[in-house]
mmCIF file of C-alpha atoms (C1' of nucleotides) in Angstrom:
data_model
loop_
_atom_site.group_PDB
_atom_site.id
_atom_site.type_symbol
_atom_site.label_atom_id
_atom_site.label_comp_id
_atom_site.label_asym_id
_atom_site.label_seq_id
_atom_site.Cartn_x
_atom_site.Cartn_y
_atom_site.Cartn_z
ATOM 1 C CA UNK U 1 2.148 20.771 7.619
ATOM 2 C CA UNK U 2 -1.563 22.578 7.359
ATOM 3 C CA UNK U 3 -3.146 19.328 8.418
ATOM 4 C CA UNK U 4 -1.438 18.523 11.864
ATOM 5 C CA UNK U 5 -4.428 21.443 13.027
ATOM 6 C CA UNK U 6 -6.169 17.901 13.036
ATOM 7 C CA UNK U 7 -5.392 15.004 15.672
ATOM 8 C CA UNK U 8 -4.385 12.741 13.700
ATOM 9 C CA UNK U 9 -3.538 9.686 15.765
ATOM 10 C CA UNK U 10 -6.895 9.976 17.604
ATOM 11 C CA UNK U 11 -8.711 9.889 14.608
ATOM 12 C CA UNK U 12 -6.929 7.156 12.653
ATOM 13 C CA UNK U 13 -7.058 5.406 16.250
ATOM 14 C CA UNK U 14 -10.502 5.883 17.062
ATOM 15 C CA UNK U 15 -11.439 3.977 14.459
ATOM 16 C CA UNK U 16 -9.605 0.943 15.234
ATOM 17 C CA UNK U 17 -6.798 1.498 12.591
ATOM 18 C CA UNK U 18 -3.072 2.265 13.514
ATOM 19 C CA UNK U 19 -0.839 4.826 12.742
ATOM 20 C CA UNK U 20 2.019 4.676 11.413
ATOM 21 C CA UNK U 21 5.081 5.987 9.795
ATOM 22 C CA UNK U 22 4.239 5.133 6.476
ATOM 23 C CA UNK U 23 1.007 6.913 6.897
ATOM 24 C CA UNK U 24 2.275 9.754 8.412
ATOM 25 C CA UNK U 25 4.952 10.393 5.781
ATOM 26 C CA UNK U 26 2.363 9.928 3.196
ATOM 27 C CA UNK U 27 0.214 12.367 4.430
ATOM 28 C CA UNK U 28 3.313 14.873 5.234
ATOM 29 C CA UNK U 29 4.343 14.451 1.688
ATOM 30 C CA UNK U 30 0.851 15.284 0.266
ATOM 31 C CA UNK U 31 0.868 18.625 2.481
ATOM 32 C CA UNK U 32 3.932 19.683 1.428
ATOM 33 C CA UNK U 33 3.300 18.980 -2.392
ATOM 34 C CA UNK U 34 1.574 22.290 -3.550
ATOM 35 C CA UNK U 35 -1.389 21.116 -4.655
ATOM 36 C CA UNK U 36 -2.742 17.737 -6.592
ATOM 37 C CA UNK U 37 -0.409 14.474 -7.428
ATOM 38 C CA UNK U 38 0.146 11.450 -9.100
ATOM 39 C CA UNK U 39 0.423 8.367 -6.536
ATOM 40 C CA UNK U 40 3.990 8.140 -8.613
ATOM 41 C CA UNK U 41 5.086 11.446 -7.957
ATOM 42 C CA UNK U 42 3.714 10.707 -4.732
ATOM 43 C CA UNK U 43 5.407 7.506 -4.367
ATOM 44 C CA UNK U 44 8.880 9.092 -5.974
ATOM 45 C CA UNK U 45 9.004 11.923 -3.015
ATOM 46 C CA UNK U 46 8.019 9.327 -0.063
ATOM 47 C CA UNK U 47 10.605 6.676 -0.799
ATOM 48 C CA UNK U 48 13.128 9.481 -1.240
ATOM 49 C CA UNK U 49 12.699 10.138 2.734
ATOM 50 C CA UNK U 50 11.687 6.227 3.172
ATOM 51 C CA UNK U 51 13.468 3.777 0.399
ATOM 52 C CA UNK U 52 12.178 0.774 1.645
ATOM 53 C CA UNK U 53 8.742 2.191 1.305
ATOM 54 C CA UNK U 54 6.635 0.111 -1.255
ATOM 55 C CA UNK U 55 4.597 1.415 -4.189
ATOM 56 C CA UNK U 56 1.453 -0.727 -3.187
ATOM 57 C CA UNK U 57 1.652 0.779 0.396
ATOM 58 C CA UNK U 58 1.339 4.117 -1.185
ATOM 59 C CA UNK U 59 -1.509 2.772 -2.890
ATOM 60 C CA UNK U 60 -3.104 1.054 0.001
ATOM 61 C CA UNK U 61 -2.373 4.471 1.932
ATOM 62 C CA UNK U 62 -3.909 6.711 -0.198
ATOM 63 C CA UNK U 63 -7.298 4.382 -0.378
ATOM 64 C CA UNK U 64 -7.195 4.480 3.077
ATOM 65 C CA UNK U 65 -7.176 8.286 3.982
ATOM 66 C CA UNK U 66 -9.513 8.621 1.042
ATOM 67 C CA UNK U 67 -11.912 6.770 2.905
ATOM 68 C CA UNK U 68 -11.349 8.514 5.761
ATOM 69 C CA UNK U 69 -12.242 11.887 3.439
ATOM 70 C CA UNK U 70 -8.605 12.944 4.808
ATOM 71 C CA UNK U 71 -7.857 13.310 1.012
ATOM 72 C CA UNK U 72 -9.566 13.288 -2.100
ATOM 73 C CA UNK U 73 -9.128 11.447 -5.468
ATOM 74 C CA UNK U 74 -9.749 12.911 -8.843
ATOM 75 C CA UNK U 75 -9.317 12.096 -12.315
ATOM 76 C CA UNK U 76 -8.275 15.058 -14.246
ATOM 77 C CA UNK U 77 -7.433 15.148 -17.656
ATOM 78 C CA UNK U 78 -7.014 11.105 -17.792
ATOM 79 C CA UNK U 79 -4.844 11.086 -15.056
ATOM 80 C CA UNK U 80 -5.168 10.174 -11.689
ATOM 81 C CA UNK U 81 -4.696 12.524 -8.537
ATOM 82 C CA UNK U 82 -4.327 12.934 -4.732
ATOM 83 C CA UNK U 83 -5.032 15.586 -3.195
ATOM 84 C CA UNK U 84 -5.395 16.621 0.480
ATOM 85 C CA UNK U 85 -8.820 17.951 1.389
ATOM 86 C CA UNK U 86 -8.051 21.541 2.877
ATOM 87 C CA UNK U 87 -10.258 24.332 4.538
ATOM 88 C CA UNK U 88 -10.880 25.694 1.268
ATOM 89 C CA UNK U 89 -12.912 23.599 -1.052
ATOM 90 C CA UNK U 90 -11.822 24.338 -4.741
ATOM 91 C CA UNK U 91 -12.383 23.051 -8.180
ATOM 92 C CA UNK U 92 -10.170 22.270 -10.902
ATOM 93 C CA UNK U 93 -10.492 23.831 -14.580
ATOM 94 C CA UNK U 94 -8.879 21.432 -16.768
ATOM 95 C CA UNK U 95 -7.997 22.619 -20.611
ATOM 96 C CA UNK U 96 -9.098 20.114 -23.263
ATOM 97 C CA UNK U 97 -6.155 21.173 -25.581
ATOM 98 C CA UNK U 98 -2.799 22.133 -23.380
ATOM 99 C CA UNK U 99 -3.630 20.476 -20.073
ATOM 100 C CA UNK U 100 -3.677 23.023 -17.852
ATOM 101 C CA UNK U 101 -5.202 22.783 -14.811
ATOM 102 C CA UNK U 102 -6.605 26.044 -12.824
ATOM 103 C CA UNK U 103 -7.725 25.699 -9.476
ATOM 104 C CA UNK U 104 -10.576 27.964 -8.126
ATOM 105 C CA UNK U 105 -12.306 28.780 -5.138
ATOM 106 C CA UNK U 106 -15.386 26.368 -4.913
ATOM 107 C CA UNK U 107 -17.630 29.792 -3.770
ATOM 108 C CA UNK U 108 -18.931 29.700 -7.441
ATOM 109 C CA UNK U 109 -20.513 26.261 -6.638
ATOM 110 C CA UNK U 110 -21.993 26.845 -3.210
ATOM 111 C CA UNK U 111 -25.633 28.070 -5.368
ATOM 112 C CA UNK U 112 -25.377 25.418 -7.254
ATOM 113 C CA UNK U 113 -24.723 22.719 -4.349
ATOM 114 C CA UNK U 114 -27.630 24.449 -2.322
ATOM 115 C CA UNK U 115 -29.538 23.745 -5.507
ATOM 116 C CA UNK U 116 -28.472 20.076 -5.825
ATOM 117 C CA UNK U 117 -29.833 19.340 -1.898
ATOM 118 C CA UNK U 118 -32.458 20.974 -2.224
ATOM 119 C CA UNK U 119 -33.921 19.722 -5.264
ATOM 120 C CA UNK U 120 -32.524 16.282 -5.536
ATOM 121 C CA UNK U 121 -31.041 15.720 -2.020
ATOM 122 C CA UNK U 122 -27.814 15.184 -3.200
ATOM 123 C CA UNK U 123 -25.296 16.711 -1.045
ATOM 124 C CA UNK U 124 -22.360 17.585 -3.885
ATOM 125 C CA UNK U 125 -18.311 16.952 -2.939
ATOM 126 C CA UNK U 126 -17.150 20.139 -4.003
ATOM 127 C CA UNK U 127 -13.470 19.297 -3.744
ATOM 128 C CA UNK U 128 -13.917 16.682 -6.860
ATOM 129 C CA UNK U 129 -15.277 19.153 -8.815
ATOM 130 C CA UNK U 130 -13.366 18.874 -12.520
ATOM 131 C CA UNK U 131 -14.567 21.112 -15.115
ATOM 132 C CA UNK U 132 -13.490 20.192 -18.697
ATOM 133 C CA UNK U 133 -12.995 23.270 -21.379
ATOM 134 C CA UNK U 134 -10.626 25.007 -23.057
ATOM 135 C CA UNK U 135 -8.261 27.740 -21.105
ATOM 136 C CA UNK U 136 -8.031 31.515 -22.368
ATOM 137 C CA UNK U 137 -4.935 31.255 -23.618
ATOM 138 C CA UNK U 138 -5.458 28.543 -26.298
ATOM 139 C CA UNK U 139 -8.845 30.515 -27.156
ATOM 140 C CA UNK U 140 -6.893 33.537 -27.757
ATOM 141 C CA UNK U 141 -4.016 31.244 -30.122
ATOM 142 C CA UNK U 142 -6.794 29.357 -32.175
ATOM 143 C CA UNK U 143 -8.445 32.808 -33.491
ATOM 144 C CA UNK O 1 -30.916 6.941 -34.404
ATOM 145 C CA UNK O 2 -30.875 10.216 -33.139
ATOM 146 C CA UNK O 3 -26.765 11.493 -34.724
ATOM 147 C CA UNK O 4 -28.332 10.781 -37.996
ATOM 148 C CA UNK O 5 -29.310 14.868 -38.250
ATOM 149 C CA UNK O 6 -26.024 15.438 -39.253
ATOM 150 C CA UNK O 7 -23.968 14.334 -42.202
ATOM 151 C CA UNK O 8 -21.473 11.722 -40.648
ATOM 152 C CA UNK O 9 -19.678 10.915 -44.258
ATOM 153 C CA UNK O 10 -19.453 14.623 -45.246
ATOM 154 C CA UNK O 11 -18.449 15.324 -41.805
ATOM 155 C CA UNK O 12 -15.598 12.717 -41.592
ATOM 156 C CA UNK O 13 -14.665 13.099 -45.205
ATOM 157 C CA UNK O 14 -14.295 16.855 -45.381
ATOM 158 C CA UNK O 15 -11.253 16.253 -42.949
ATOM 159 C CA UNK O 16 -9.395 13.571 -44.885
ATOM 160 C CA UNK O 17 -11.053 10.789 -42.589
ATOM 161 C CA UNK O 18 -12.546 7.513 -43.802
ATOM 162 C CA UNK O 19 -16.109 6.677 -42.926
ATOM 163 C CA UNK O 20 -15.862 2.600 -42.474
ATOM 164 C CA UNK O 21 -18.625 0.210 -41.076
ATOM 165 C CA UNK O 22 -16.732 -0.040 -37.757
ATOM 166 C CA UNK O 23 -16.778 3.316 -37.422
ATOM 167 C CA UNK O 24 -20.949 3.686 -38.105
ATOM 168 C CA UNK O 25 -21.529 0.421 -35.603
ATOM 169 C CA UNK O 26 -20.152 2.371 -32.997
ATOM 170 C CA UNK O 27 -22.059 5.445 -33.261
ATOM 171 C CA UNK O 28 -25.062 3.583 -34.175
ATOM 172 C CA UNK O 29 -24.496 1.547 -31.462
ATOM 173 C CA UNK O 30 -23.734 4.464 -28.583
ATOM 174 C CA UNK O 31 -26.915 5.692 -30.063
ATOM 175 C CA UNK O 32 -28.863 3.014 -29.130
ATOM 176 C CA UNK O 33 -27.459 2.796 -25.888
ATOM 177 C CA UNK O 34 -29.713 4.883 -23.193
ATOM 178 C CA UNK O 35 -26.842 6.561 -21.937
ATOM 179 C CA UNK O 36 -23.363 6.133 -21.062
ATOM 180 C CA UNK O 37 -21.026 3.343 -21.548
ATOM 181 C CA UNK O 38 -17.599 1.917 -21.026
ATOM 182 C CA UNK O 39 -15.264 0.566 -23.679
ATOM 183 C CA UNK O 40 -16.069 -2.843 -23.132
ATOM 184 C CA UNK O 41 -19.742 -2.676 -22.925
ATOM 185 C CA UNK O 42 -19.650 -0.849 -26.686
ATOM 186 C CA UNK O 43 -17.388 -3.433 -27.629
ATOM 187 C CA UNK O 44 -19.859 -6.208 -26.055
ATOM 188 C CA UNK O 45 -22.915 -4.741 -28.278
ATOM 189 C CA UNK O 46 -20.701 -4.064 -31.237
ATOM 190 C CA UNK O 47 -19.304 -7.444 -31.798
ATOM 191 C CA UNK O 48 -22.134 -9.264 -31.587
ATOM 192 C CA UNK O 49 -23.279 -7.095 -35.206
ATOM 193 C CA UNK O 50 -19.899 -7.622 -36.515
ATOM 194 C CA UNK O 51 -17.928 -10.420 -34.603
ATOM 195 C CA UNK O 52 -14.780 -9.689 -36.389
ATOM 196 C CA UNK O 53 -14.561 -6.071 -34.582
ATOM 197 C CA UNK O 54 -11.659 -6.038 -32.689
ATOM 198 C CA UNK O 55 -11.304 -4.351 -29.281
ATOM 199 C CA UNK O 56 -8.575 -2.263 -30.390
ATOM 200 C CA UNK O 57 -10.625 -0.727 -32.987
ATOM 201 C CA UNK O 58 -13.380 0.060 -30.866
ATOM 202 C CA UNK O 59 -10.700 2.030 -28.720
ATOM 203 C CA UNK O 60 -9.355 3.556 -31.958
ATOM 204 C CA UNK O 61 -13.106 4.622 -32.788
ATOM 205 C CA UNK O 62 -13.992 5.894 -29.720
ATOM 206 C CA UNK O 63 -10.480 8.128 -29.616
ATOM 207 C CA UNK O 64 -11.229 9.196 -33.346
ATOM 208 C CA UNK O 65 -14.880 10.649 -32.318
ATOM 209 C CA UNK O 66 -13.966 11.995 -29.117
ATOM 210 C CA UNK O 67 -11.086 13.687 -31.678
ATOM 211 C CA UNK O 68 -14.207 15.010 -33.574
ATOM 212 C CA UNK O 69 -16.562 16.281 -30.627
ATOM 213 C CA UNK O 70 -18.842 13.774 -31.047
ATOM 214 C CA UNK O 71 -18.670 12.138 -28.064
ATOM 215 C CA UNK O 72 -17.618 12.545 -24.640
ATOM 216 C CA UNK O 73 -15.029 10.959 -22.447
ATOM 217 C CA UNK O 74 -15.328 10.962 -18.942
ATOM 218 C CA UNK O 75 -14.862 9.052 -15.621
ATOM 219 C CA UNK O 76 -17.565 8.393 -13.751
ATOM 220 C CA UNK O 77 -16.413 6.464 -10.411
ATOM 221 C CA UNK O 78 -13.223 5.402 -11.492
ATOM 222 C CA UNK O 79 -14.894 4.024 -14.785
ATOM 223 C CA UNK O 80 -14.002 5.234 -18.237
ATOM 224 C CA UNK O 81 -17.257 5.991 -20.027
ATOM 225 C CA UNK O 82 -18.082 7.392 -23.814
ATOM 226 C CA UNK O 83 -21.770 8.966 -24.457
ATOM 227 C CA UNK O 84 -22.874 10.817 -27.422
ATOM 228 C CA UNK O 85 -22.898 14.825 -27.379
ATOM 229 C CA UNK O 86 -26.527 15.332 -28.062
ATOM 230 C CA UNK O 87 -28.268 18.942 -28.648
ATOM 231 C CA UNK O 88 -29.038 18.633 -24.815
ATOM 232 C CA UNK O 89 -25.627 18.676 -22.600
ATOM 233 C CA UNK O 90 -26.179 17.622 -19.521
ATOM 234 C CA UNK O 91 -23.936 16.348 -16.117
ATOM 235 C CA UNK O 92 -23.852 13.526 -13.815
ATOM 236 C CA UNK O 93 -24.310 13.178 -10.554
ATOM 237 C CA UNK O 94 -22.520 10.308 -9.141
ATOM 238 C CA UNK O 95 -22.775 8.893 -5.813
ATOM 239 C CA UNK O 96 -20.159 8.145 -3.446
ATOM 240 C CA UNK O 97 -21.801 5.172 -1.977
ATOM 241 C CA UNK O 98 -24.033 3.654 -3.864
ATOM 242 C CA UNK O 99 -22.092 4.784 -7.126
ATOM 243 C CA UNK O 100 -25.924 5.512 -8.747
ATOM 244 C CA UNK O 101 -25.554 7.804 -11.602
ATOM 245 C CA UNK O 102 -28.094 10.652 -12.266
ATOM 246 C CA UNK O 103 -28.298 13.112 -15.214
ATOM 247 C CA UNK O 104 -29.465 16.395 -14.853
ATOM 248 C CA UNK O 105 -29.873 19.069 -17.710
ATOM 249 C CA UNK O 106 -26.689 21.512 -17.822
ATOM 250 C CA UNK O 107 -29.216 24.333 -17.818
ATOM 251 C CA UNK O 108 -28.438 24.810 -13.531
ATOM 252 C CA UNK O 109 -24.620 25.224 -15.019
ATOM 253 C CA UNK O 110 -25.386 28.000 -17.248
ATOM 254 C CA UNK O 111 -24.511 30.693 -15.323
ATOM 255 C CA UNK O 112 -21.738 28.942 -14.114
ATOM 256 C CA UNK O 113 -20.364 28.719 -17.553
ATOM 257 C CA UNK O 114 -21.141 32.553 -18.579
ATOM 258 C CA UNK O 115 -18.823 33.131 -14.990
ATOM 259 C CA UNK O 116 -16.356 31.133 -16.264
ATOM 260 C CA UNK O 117 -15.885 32.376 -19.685
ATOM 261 C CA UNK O 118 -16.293 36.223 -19.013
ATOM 262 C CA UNK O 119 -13.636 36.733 -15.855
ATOM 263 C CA UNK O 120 -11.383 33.400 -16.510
ATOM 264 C CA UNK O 121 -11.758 33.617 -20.421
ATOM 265 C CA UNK O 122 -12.495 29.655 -19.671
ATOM 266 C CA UNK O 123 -14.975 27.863 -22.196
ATOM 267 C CA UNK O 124 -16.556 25.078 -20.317
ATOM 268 C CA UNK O 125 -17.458 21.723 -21.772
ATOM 269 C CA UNK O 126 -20.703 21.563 -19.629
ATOM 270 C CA UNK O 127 -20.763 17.884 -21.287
ATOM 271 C CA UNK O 128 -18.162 16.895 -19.166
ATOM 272 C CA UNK O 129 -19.102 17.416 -15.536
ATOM 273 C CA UNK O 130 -19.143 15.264 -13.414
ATOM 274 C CA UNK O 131 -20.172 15.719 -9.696
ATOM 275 C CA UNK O 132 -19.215 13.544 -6.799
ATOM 276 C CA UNK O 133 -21.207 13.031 -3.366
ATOM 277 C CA UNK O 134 -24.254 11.436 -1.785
ATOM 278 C CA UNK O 135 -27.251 10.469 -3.091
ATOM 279 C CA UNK O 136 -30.747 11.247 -1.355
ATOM 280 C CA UNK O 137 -31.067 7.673 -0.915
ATOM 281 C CA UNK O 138 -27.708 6.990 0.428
ATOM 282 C CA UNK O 139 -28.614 9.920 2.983
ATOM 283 C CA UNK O 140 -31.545 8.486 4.266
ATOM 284 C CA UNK O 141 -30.503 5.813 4.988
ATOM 285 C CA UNK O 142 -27.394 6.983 7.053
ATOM 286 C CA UNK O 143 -29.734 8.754 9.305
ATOM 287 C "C1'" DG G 1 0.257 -11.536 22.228
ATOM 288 C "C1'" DT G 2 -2.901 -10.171 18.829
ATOM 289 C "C1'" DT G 3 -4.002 -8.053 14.824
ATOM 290 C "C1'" DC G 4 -3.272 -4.818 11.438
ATOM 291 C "C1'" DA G 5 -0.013 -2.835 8.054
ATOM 292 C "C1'" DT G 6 3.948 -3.470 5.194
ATOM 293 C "C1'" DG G 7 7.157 -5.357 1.700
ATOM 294 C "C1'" DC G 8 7.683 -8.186 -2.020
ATOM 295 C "C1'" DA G 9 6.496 -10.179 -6.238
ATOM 296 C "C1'" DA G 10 3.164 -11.621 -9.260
ATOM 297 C "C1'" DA G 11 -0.980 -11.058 -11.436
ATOM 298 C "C1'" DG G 12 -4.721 -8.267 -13.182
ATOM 299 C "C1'" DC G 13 -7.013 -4.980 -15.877
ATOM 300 C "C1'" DG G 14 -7.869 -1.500 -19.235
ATOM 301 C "C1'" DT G 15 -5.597 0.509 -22.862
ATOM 302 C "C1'" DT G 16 -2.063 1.270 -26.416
ATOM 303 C "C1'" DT G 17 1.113 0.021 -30.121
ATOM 304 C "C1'" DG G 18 3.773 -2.260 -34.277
ATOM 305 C "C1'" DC G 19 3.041 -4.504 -38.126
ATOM 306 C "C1'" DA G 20 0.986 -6.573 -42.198
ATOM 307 C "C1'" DC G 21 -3.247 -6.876 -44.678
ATOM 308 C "C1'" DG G 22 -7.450 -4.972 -46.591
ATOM 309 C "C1'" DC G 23 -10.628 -1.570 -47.823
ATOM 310 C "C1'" DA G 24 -12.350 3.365 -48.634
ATOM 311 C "C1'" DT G 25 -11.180 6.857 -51.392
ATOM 312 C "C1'" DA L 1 -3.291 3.094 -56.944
ATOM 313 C "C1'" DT L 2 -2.725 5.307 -52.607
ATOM 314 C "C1'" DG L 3 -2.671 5.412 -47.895
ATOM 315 C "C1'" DC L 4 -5.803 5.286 -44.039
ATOM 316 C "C1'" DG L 5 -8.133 1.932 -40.989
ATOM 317 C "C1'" DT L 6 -8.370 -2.666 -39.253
ATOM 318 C "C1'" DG L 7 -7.220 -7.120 -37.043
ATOM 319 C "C1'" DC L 8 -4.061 -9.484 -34.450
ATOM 320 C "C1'" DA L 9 -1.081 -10.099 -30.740
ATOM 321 C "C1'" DA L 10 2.121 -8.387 -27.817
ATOM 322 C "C1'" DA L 11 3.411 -4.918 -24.731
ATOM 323 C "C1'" DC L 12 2.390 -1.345 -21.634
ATOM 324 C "C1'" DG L 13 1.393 1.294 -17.326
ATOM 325 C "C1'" DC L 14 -1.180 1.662 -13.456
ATOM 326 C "C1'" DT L 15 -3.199 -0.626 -9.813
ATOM 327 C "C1'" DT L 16 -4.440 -4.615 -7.029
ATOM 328 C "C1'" DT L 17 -3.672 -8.911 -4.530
ATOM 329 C "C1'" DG L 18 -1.701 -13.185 -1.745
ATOM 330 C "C1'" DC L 19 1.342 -14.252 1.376
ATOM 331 C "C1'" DA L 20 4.876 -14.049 4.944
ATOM 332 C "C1'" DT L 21 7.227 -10.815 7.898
ATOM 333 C "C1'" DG L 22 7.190 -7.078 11.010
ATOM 334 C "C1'" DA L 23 5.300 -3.354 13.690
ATOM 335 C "C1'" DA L 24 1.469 -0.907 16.433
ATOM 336 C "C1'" DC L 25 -1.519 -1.605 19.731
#
DNA sequence: GTTCATGCAAAGCGTTTGCACGCAT
DNA sequence: ATGCGTGCAAACGCTTTGCATGAAC
């Protein structure tokens, strides 16, 4: 569980909001799924450790630790997905024609983020970074 | 009506397709739109030219040119949105807070895109990006 | 004890689909 | 004349919401 580095009751609690096991599991169950998910497949693992846990909590859950910037919500590919935000900012290479989705290091954006505050102000999310295109392999099968 | 360069009924008859009135109001109409739009705001403009137009179709449409590269699909915010692919591609910079929307030439993505495409044989649709975070605005005013 | 979070069920919204008719080819 | 595209309406999936109960503080 990569994120218990962070105190997570004290945060959650500093703010006036409560922890609890719901949350916890939700945010477990994120860490231990390898990278981005559905809130159904996210919803499918919790309840299989916590049956009585309803779908709408995992919604509410999620919206709530993605205000907290605890986790981040993307749309990739039409779909979309959870993901906790790590140590390592990364991207997500999504092909137009087989769906793939390749994750990257996010060191290929830090130029272009310095660029973005710097000439505009705007201080870029790198973790929500999707890139749209079409992956090597269905280059290579359409020649 | 800037798509009128190219040869729409060659274009969509050279594959088999049908070029119908339903299918001109809607790229006449994202034409005349600045930038931009969601299903329902294209369907808004469209069926007050041709009340008859049925949401479905403009769905159908919209699916069809997307099918054809010529236009884009992409969420911006949580919002489904449709624009035309011009000769200029450009990306969006969409902030958390305010959820303002700013465009910015793809030129600053260049380089990104040559990256891509020589070491992860990936072929970026630079039409496509979108980029999350804080506005200038929205950081001033947090100070 | 107070208040926030959860469970439940229903509603909401954007989008898709089956079918019969009509129009572009 | 053929068959693709449209209009209509219903269904669909994902997500949100109102309310009463229950749990965290």
């Amino acid at each position: 569980m990569s994120h218990h580095h962070l105190d997570l009751p004290q945060l959650i609690r500093a703010q006036g909001y409560r922890l609890t096991p719901q949350r916890q599991l939700v945010l477990d169950t994120l860490c231990a799924m390898s990278s981005h998910a559905t809130a159904s497949e996210i919803y499918e693992q919790v309840s299989a450790q916590m049956p009585a846990l309803n779908q709408a909590t995992v919604y509410r859950t999620l919206e709530f630790f993605v205000e907290l910037r605890l986790i981040a919500k993307s749309d990739i590919g039409g779909q979309t997905v959870y993901e906790l935000v790590g140590e390592q900012p990364h991207y997500h290479l999504v092909c137009r024609q087989c769906s793939h989705v390749a994750e990257l290091a996010a060191t290929q954006l830090a130029d272009l983020a310095d660029w973005l505050l710097v000439e505009h102000g705007f201080q870029a999310d790198l973790d929500h970074v999707v890139i749209q295109g079409v992956c090597a392999d269905c280059r290579a099968s359409s020649l």
